[in-house]
mmCIF file with all atom_site columns, C-alpha atoms in Angstrom:
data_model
loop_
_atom_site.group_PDB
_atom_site.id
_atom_site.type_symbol
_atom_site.label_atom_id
_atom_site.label_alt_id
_atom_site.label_comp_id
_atom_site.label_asym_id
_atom_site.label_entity_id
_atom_site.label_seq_id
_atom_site.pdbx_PDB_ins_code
_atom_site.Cartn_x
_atom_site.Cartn_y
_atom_site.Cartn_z
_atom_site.occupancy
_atom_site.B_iso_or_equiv
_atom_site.pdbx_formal_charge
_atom_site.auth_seq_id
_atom_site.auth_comp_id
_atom_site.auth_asym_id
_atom_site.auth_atom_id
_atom_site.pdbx_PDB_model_num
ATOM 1   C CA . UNK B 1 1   ? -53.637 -9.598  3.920   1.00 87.00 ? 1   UNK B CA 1
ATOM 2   C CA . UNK B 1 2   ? -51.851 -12.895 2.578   1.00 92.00 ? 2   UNK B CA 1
ATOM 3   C CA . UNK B 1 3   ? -49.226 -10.592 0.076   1.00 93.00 ? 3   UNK B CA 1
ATOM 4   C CA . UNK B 1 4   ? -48.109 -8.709  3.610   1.00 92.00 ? 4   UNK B CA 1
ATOM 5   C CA . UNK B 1 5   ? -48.156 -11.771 5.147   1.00 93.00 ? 5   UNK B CA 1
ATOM 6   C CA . UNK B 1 6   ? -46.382 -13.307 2.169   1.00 93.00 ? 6   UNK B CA 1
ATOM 7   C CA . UNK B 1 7   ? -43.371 -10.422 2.146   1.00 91.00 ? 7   UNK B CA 1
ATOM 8   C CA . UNK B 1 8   ? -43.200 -10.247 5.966   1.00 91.00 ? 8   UNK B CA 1
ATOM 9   C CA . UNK B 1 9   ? -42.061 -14.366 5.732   1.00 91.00 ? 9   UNK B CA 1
ATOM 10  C CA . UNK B 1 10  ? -40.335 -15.236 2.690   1.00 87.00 ? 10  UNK B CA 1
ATOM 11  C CA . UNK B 1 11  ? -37.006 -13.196 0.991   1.00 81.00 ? 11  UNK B CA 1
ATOM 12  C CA . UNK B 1 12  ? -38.651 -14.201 -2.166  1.00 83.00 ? 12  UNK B CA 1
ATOM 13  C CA . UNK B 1 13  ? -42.250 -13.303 -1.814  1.00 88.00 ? 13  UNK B CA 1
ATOM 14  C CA . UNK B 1 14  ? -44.395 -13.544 -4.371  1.00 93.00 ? 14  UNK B CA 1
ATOM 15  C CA . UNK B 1 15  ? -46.185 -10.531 -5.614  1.00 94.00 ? 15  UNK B CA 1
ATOM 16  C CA . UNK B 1 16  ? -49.681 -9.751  -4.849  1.00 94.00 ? 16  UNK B CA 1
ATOM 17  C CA . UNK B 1 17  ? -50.369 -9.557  -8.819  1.00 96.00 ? 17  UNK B CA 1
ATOM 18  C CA . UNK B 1 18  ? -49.052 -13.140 -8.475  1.00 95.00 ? 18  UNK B CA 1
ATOM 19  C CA . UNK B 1 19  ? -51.137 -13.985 -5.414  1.00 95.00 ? 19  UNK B CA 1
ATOM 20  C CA . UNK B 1 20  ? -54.073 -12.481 -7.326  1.00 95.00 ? 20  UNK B CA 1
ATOM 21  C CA . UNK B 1 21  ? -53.623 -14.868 -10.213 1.00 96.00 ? 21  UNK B CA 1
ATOM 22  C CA . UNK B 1 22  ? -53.187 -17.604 -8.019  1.00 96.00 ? 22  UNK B CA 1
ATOM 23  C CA . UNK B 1 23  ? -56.419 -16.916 -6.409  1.00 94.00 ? 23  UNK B CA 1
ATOM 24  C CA . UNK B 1 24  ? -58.264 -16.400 -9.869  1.00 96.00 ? 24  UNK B CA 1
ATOM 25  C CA . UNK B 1 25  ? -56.798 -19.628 -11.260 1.00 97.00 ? 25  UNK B CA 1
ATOM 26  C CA . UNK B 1 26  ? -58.606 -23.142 -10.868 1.00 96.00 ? 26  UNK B CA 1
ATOM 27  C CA . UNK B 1 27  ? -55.631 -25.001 -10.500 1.00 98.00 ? 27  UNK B CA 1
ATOM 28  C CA . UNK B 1 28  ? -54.607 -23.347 -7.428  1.00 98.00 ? 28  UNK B CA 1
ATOM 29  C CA . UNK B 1 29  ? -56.392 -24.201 -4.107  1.00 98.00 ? 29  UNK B CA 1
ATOM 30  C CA . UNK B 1 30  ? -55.368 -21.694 -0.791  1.00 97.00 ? 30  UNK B CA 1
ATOM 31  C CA . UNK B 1 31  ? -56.091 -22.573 2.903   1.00 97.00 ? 31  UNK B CA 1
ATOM 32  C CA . UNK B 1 32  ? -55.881 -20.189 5.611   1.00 96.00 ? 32  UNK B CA 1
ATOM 33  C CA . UNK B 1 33  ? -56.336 -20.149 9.135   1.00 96.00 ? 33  UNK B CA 1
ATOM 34  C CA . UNK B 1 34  ? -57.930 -17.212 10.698  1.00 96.00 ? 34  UNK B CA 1
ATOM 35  C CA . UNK B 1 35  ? -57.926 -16.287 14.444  1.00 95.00 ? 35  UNK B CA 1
ATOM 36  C CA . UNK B 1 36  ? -60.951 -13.523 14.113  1.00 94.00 ? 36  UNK B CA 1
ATOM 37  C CA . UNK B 1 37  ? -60.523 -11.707 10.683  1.00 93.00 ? 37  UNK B CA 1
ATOM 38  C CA . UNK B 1 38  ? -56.299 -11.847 11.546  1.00 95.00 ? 38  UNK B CA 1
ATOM 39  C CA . UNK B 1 39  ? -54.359 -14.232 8.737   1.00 96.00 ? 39  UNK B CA 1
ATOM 40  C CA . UNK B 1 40  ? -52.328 -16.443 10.955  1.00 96.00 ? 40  UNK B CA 1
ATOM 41  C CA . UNK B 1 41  ? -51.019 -19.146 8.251   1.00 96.00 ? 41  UNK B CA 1
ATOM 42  C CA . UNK B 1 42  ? -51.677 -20.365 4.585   1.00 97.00 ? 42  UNK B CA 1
ATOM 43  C CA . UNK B 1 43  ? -50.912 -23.208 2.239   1.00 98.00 ? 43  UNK B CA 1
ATOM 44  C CA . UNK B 1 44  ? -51.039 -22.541 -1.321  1.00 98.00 ? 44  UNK B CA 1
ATOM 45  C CA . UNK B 1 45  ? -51.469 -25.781 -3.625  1.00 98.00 ? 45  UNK B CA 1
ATOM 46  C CA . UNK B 1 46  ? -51.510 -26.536 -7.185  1.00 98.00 ? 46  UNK B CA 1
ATOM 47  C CA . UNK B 1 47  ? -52.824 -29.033 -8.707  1.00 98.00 ? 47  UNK B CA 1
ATOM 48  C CA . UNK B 1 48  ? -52.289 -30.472 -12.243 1.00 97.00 ? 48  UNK B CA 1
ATOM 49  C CA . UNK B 1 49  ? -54.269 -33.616 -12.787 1.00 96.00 ? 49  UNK B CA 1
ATOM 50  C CA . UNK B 1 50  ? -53.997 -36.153 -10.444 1.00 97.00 ? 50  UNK B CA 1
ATOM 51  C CA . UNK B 1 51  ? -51.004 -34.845 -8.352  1.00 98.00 ? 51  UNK B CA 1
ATOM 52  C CA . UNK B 1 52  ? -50.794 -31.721 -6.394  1.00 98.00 ? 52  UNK B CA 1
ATOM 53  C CA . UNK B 1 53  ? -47.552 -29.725 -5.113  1.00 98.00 ? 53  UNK B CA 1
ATOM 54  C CA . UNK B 1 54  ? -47.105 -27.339 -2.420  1.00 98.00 ? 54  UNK B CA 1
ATOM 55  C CA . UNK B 1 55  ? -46.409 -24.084 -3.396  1.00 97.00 ? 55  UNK B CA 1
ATOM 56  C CA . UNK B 1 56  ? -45.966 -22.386 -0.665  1.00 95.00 ? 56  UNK B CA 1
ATOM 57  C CA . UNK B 1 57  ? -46.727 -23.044 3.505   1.00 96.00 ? 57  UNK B CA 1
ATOM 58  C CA . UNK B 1 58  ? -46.582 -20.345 5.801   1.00 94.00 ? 58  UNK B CA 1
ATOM 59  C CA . UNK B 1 59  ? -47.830 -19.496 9.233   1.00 95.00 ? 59  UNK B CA 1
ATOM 60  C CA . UNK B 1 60  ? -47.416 -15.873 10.709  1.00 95.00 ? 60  UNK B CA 1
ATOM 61  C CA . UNK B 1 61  ? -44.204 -15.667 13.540  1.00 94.00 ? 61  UNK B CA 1
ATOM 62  C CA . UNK B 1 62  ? -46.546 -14.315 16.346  1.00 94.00 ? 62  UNK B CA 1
ATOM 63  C CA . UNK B 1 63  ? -48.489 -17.986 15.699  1.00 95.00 ? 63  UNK B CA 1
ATOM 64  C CA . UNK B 1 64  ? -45.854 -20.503 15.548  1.00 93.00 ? 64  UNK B CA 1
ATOM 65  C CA . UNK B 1 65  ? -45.393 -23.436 17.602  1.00 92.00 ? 65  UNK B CA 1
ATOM 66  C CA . UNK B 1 66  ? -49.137 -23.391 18.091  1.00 95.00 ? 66  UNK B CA 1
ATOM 67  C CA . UNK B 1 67  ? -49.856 -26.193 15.342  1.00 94.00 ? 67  UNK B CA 1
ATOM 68  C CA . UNK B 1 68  ? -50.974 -23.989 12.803  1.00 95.00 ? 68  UNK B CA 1
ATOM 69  C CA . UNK B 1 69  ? -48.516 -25.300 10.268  1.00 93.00 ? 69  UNK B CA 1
ATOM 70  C CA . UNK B 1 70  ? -49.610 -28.713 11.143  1.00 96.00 ? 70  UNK B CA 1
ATOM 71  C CA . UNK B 1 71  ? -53.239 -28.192 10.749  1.00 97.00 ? 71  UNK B CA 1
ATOM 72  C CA . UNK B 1 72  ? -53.031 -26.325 7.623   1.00 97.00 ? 72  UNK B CA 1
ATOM 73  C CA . UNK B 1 73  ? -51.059 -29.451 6.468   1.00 97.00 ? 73  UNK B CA 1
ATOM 74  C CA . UNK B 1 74  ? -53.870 -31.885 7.302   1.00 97.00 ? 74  UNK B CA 1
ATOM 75  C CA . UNK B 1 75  ? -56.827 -29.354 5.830   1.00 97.00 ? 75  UNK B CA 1
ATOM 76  C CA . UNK B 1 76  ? -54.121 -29.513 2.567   1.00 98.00 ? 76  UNK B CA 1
ATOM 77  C CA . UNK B 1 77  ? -54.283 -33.603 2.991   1.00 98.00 ? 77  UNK B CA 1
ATOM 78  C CA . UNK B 1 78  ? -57.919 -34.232 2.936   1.00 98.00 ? 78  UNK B CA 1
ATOM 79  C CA . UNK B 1 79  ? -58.505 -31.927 0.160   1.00 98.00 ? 79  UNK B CA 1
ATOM 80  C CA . UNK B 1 80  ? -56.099 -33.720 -1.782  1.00 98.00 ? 80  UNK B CA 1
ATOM 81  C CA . UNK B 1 81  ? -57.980 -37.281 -1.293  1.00 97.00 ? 81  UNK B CA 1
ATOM 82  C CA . UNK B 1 82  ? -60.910 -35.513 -1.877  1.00 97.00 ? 82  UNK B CA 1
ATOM 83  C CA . UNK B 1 83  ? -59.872 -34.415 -4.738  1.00 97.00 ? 83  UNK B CA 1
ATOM 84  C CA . UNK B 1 84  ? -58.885 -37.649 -5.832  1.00 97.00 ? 84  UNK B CA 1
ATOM 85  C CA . UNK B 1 85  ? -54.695 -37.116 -5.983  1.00 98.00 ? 85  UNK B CA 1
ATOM 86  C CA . UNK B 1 86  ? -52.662 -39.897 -5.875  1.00 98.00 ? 86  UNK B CA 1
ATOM 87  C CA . UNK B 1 87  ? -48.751 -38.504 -5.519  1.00 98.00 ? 87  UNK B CA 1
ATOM 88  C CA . UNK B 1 88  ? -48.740 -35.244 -3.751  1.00 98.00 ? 88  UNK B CA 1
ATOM 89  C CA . UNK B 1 89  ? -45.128 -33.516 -3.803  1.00 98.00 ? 89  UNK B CA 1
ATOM 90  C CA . UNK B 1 90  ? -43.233 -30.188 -2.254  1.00 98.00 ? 90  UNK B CA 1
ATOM 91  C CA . UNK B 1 91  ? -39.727 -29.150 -1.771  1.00 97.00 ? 91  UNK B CA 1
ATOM 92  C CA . UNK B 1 92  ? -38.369 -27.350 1.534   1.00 97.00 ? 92  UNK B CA 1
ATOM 93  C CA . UNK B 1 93  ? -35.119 -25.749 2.070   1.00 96.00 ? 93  UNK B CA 1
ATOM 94  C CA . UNK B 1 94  ? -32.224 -28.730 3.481   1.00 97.00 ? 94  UNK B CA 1
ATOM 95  C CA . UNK B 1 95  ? -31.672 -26.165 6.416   1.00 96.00 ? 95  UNK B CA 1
ATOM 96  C CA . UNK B 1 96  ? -35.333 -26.460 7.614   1.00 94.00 ? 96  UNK B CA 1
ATOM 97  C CA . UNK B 1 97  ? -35.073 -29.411 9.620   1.00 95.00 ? 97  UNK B CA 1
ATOM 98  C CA . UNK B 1 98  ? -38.821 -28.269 11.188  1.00 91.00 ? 98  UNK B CA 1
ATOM 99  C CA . UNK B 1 99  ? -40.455 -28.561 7.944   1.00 93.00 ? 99  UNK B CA 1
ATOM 100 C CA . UNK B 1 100 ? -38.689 -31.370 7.131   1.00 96.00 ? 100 UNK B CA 1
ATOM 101 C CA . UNK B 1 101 ? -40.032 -33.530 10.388  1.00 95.00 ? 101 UNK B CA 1
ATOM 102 C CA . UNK B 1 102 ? -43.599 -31.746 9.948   1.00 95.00 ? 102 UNK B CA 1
ATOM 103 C CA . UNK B 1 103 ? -43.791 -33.174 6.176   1.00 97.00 ? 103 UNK B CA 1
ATOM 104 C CA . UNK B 1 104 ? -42.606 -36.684 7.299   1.00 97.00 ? 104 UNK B CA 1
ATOM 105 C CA . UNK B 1 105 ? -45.608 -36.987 9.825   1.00 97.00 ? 105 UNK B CA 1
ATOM 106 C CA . UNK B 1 106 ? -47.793 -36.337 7.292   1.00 97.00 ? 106 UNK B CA 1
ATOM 107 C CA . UNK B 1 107 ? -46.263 -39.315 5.599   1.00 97.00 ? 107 UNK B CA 1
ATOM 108 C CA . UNK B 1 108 ? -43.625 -37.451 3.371   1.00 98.00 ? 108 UNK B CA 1
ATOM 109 C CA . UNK B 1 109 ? -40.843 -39.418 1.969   1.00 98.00 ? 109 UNK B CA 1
ATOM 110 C CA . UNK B 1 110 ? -37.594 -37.968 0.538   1.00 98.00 ? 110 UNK B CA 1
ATOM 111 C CA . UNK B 1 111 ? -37.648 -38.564 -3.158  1.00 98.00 ? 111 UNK B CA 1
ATOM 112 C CA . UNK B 1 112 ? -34.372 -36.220 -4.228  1.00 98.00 ? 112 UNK B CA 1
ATOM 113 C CA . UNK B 1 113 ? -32.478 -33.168 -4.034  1.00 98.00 ? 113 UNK B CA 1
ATOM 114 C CA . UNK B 1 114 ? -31.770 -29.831 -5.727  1.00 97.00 ? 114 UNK B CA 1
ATOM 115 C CA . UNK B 1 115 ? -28.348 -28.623 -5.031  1.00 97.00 ? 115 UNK B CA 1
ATOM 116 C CA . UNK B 1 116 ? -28.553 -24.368 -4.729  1.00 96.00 ? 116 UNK B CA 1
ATOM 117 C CA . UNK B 1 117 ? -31.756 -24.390 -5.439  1.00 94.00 ? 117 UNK B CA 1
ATOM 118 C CA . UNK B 1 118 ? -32.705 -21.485 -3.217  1.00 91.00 ? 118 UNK B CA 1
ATOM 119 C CA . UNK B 1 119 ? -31.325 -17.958 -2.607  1.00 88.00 ? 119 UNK B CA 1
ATOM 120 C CA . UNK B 1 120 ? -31.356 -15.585 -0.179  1.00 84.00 ? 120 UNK B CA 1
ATOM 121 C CA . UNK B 1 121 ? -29.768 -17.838 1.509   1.00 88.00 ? 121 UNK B CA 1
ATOM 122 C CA . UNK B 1 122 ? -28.122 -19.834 -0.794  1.00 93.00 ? 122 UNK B CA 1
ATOM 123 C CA . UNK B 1 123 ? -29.874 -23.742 0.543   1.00 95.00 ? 123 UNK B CA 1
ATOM 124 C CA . UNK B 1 124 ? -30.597 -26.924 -1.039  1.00 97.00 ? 124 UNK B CA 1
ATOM 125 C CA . UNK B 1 125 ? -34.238 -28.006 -1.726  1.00 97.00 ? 125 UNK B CA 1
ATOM 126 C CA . UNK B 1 126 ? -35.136 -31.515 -0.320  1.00 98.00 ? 126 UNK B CA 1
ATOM 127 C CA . UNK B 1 127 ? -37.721 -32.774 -2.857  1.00 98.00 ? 127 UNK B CA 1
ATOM 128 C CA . UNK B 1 128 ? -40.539 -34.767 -0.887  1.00 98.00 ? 128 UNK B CA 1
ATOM 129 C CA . UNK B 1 129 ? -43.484 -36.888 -1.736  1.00 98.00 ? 129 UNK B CA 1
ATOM 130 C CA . UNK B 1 130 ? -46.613 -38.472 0.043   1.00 98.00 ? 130 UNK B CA 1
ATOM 131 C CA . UNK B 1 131 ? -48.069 -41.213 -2.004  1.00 97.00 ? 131 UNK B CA 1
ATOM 132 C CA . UNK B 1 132 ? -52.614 -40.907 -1.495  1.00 94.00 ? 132 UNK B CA 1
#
């Protein structure tokens, strides 16, 4: 269910061996929301000591613009001061102006830039941070 949901939404999906691992490894914390037993979005999050960084965000296209994304985002935020983190970080293509304005009302801050960072298509990544 999340690798086809994974592969429907990104060009550069990770694989359901990777997905697998992700699930099997401490480090990594997943949140989905469900509507029944149907997927509708998921927010994959590592975290290394005291920080935590969003791997990936996604919310199926038949359930945008419903919230989804945003409460994913604030499940993501109280497990992460729950959990004790103090600098929580992601990055998000330049072109996704949505994402962008979703981050910064969770309190996201622009901390930097990586120039061609992502392919398929070719985009800078806006590096963000929330301080916990």
């Amino acid at each position: 269910m999340l690798a086809k949901l994974e592969s429907e939404i990104f060009s550069d999906g990770w694989s359901e061996k990777s997905l697998f691992e992700a699930v099997l490894n401490e480090n990594y914390k997943i949140l989905g929301s469900f509507k029944g037993e149907e997927l509708c979005g998921y927010i994959i999050l590592i975290f290394t000591a005291d920080e935590a960084e969003l791997a990936r965000i996604a919310t199926a296209p038949q359930y945008r613009k419903q919230g989804i994304g945003a409460k994913i985002m604030e499940k993501a935020c109280e497990l992460c001061e729950k959990s004790n983190i103090k600098e929580f970080f992601l990055e998000v293509r330049e072109q996704n102006e949505a994402g962008q304005r979703l981050y910064k009302k969770f309190g996201f801050t622009v901390c930097g830039k990586r120039k061609g960072y992502y392919s398929n298509p070719t985009d800078n990544a806006v590096l963000m941070k929330k301080e916990m």
